[in-house]
Coordinates of C-alpha atoms in Angstrom, one line a residue:
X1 CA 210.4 11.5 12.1
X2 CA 212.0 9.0 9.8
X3 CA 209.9 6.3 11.3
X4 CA 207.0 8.1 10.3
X5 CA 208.2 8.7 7.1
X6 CA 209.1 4.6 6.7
X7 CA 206.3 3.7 7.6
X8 CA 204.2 6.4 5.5
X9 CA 205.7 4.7 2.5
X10 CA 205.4 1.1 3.3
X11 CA 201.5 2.0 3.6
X12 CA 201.3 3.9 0.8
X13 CA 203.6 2.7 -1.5
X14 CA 201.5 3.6 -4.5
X15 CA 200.8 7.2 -3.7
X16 CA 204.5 7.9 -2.7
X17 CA 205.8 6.9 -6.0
X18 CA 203.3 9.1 -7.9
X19 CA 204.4 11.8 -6.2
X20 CA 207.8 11.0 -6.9
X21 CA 207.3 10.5 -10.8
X22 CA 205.1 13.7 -10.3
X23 CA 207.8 16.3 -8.2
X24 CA 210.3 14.6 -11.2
X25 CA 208.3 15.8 -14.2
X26 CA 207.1 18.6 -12.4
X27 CA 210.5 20.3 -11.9
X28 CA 211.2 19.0 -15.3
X29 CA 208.4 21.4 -17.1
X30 CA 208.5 23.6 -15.3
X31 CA 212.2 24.1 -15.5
X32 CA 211.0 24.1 -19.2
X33 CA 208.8 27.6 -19.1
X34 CA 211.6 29.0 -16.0
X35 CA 214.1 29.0 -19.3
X36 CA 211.9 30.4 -21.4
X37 CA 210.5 33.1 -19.0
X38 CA 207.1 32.3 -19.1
X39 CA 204.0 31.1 -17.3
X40 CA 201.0 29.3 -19.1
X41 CA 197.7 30.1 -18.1
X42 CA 196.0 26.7 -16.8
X43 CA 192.7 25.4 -17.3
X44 CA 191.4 22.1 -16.0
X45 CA 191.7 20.2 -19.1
X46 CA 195.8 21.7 -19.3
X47 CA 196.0 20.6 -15.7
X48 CA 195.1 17.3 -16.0
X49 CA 197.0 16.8 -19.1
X50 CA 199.9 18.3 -16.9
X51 CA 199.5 15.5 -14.4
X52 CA 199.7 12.9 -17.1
X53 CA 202.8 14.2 -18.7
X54 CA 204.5 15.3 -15.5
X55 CA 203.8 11.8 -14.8
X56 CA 204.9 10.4 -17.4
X57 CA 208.0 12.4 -17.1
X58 CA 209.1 11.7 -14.0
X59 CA 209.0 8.3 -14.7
X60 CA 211.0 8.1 -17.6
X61 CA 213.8 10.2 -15.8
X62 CA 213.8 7.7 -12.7
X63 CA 214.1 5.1 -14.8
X64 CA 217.4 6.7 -15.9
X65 CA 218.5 7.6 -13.2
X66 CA 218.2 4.4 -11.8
X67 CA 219.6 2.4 -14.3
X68 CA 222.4 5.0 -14.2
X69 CA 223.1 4.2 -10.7
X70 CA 222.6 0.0 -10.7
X71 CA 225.2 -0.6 -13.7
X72 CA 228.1 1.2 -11.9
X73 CA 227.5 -0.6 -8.9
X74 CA 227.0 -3.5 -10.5
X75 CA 230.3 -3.4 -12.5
X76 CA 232.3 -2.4 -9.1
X77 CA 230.9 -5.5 -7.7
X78 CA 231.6 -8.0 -10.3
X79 CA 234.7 -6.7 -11.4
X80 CA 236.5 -5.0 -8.3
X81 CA 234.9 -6.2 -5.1
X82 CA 235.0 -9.7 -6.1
X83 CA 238.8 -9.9 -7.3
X84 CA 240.6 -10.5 -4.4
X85 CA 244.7 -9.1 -5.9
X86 CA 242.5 -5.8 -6.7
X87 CA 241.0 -6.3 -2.7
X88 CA 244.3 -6.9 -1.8
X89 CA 246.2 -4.2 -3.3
X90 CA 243.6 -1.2 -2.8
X91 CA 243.4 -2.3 1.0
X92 CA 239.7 -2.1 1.4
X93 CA 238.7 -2.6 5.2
X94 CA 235.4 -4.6 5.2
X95 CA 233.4 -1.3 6.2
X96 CA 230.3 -3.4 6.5
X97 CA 231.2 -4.4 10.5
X98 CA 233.1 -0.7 10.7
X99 CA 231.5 1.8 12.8
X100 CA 230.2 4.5 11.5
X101 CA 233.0 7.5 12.2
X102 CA 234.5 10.2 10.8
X103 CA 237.9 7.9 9.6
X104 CA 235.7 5.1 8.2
X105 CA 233.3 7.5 6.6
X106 CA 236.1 9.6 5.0
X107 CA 237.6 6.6 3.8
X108 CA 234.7 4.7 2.5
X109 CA 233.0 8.2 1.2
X110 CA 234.0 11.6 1.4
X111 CA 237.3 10.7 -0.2
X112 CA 235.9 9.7 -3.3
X113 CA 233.2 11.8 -3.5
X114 CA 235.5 14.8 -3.5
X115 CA 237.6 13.1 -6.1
X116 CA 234.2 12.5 -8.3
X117 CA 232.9 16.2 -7.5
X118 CA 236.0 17.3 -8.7
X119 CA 235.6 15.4 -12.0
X120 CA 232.0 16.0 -12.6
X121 CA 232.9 19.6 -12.3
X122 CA 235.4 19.5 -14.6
X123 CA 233.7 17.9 -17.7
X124 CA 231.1 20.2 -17.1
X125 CA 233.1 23.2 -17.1
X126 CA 235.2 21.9 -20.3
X127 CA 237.9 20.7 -18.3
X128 CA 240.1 17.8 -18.7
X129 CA 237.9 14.7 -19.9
X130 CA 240.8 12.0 -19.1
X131 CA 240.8 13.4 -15.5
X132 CA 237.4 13.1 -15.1
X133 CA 237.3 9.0 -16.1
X134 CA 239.8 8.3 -14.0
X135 CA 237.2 9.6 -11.4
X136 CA 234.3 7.2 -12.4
X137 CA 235.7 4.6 -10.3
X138 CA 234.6 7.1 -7.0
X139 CA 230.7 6.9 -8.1
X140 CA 231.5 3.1 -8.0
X141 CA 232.5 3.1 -4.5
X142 CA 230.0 5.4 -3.5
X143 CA 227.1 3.6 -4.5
X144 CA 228.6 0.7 -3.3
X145 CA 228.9 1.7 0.2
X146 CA 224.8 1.9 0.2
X147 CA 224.4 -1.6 -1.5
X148 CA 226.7 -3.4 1.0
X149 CA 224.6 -1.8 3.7
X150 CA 221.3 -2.8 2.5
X151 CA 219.4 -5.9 3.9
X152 CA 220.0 -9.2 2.3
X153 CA 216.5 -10.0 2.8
X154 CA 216.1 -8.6 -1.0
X155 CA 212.3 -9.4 -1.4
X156 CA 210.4 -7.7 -4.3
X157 CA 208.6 -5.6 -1.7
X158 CA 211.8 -4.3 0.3
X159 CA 213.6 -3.7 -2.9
X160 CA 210.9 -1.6 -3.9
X161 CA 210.4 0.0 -1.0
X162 CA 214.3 0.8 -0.8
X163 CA 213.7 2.6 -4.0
X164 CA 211.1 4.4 -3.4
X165 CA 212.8 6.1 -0.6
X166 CA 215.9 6.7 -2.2
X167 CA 214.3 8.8 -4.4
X168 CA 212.0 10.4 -2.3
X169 CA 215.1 11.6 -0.4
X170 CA 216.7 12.7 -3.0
X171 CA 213.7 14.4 -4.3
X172 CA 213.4 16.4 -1.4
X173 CA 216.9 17.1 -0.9
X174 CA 216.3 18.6 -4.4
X175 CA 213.3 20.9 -3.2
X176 CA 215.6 21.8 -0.2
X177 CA 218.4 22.8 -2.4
X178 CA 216.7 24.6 -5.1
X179 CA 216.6 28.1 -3.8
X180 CA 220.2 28.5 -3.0
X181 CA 220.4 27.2 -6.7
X182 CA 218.0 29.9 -7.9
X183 CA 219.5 32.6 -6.1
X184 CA 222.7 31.7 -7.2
X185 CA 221.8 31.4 -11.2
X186 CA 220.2 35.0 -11.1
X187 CA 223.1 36.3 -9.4
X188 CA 225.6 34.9 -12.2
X189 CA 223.2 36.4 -14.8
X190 CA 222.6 39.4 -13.7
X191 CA 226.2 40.2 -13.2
X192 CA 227.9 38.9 -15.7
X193 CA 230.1 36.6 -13.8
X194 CA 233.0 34.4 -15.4
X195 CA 233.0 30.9 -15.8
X196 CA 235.9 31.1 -13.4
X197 CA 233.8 32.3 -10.4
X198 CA 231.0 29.5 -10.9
X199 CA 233.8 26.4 -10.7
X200 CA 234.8 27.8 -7.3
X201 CA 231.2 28.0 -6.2
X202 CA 230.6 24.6 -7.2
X203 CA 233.4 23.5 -5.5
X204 CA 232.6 26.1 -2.3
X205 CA 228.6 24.1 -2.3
X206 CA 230.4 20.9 -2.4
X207 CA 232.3 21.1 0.8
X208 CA 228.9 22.3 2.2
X209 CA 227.3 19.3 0.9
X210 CA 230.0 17.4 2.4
X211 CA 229.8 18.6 5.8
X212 CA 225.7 18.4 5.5
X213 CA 226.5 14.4 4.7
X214 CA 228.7 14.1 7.9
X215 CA 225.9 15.9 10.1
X216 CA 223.1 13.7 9.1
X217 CA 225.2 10.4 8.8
X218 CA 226.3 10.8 12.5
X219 CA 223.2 12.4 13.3
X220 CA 220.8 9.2 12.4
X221 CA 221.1 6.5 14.8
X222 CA 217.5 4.8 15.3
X223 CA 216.9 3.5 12.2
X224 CA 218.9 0.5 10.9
X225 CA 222.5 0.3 9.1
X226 CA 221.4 0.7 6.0
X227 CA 219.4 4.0 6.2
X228 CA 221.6 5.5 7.7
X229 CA 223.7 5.8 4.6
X230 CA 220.6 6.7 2.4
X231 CA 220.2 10.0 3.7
X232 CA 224.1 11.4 2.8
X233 CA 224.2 9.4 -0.3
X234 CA 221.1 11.0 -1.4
X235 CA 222.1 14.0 -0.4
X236 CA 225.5 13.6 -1.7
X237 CA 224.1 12.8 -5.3
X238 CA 222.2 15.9 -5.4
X239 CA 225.4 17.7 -5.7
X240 CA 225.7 16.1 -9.1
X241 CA 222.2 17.1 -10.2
X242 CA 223.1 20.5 -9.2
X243 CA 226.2 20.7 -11.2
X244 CA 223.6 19.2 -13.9
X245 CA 221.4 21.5 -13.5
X246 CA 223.7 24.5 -14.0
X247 CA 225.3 22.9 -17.0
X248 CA 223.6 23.7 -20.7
X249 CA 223.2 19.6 -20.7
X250 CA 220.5 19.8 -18.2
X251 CA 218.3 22.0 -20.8
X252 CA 218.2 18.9 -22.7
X253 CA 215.7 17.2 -20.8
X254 CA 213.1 19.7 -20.5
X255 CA 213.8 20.6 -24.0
X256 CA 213.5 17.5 -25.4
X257 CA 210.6 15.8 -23.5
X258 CA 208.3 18.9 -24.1
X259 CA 209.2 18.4 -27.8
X260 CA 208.1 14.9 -27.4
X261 CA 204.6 15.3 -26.0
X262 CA 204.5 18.1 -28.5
X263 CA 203.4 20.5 -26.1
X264 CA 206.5 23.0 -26.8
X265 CA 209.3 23.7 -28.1
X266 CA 208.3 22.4 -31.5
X267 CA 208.4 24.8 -35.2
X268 CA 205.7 22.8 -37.2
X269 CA 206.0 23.2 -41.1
X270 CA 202.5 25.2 -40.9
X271 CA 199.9 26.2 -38.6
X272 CA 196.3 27.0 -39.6
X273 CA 194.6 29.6 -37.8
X274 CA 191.4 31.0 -38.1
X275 CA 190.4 34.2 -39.9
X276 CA 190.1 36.3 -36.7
X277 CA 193.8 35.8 -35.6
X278 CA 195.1 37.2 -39.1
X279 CA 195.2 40.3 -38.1
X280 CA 197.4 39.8 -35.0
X281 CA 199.8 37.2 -37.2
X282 CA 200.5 41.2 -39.2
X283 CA 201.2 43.0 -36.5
X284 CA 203.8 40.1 -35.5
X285 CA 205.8 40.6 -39.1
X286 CA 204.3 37.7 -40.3
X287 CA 202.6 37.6 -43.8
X288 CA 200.6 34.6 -43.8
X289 CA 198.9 32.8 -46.8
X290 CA 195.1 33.9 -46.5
X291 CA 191.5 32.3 -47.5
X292 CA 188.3 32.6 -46.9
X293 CA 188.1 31.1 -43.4
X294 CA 191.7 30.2 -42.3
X295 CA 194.9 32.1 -42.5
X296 CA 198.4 29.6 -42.8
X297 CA 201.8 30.5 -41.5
X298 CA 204.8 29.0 -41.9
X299 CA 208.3 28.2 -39.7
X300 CA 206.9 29.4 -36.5
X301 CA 207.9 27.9 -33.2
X302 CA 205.7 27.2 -30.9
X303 CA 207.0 27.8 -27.4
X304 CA 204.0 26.7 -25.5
X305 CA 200.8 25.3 -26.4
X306 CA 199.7 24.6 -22.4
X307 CA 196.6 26.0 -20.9
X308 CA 194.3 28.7 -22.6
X309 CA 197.5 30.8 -24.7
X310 CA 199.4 29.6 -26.8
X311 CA 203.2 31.5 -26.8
X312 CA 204.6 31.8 -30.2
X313 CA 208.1 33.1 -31.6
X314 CA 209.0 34.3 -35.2
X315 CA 212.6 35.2 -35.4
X316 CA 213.3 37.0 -32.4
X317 CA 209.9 38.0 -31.5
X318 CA 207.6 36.4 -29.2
X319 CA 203.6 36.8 -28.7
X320 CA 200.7 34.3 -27.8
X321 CA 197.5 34.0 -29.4
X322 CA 194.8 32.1 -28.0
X323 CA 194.6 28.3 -28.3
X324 CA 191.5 27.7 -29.4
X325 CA 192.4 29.9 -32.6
X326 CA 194.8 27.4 -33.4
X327 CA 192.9 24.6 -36.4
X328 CA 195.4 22.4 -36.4
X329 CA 199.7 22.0 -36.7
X330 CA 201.4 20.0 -39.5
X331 CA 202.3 16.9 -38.4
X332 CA 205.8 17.7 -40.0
X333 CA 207.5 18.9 -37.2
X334 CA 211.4 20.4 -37.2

């Protein structure tokens, strides 16, 4: 099966990172209207325009998220790898030549993966911040362990096509995991449960993860070295997405990149509307400022403008009108 899959992307290269860039930006929006609890009603020209920015998206966040993961691993290889009293004194076995087995992979990853879990779930709960730098160092070594592994043949097109499956795995180990999360958030909502119960379900999915990551290190033994720590590192960092996720820093993203391509979250200084839509605007508890063909209103967010509604909110209040009622939005947006 991972044959397939290898050789699936070294034939279609192109196609597999557009639908990388578009699962990315596609969990991103739609994350968007799951917060808001709403669902735009698409037409082809909204779909298209979807693809675009859900492209777009998805780009820009992989671009993150792999710069995020190449500067630690740079700086643990440059600065500790490479000093030999640091080598010395930390007693790092050359894990390259070590076979892959429960001691050498707890030593070399579950270790500090725990340690980094642990820290990651702290800061995000409010914990202790010094406790969670000292656990920086872990993402270090983790990331590390895949880099040593990886063929030293780096051509353009292996580098590449390295990348491109490290984030397809870890996109789909993001579909897999989604549900649980889902189920999980709904069930924290709907019964008011304390932050206190969420840490030790985060820490409860973690050993899961954990043992996961054992299974399908030992598990994969056809391919080559190298991808055989791709799967449980992938799977490993989606742990840290799904603290992310769960965390109010996650809404962020959606938040902020819907704001960007204007499409949402946005309270332009007016909108016109035409006459027709008036009426509606009043029922709403808005008073707008009327003429003879276009009625203006004035700090209203606009929630959505996808597809043929348009979702607007005016204090607490929410209601759509239809899109094409809309003249145009002041380009003076809060």
């Amino acid at each position: 099966m991972l044959k397939i899959f290898k050789s699936y992307v070294s034939t279609n290269l192109i196609t597999a990172t557009w639908s990388i860039f578009l699962a990315i930006g596609g969990l991103i929006f739609f994350s968007y209207y799951w917060m808001i609890n709403y669902l735009p009603i698409f037409d082809i020209q909204s779909y298209l325009a979807l693809l675009i920015t859900f492209s777009l998206g998805g780009l820009i966040t992989a671009l993150t998220l792999t710069i995020i993961q190449i500067l630690p691993s740079f700086i643990w290889n440059e600065f500790i790898l490479k000093n030999e009293y640091i080598n010395k004194n930390l007693i790092l076995i050359p894990y390259q030549n070590t076979p892959i087995n429960l001691r050498a992979f707890t030593c070399y990853f579950l270790i500090p993966q725990i340690i980094f879990i642990t820290g990651f779930t702290a800061i995000l709960f409010n914990e202790n911040i010094l406790f969670f730098l000292l656990n920086i160092l872990s993402l270090f070594y983790c990331i590390n362990l895949i880099e040593k592994n990886y063929n030293n043949k780096k051509t353009i097109s292996n580098i590449l096509r390295g990348i491109v499956l490290f984030f397809l795995t870890l996109t789909f180990s993001l579909i897999i995991i989604l549900p649980i999360f889902f189920i999980f958030t709904i069930i924290f909502k709907t019964n008011g449960l304390n932050e206190g119960f969420k840490l030790f379900f985060s820490f409860a999915f973690s050993i899961i993860l954990i043992f996961i990551n054992y299974i399908s290190i030992q598990s994969i033994n056809t391919p080559p070295v190298k991808y055989k720590h791709l799967v449980p590192a992938a799977l490993s960092l989606f742990f840290l997405f799904y603290l992310f996720l769960i965390s109010d820093s996650f809404k962020n993203i959606p938040l902020s990149l819907m704001k960007t391509y204007q499409l949402g979250n946005i309270t332009p200084k007016q909108i016109i509307l035409e006459k027709n839509s008036c009426k509606l605007i009043k029922l709403n508890g808005i008073i707008p400022v009327e003429n003879n063909d276009y009625c203006i209103v004035e700090n209203v967010e606009i929630l959505s403008r996808v597809g043929a509604e348009t979702l607007l909110k005016h204090k607490n209040k929410r209601f759509t009108i239809e899109s094409n009622a809309i003249v145009s939005i002041s380009d003076n947006i809060k």
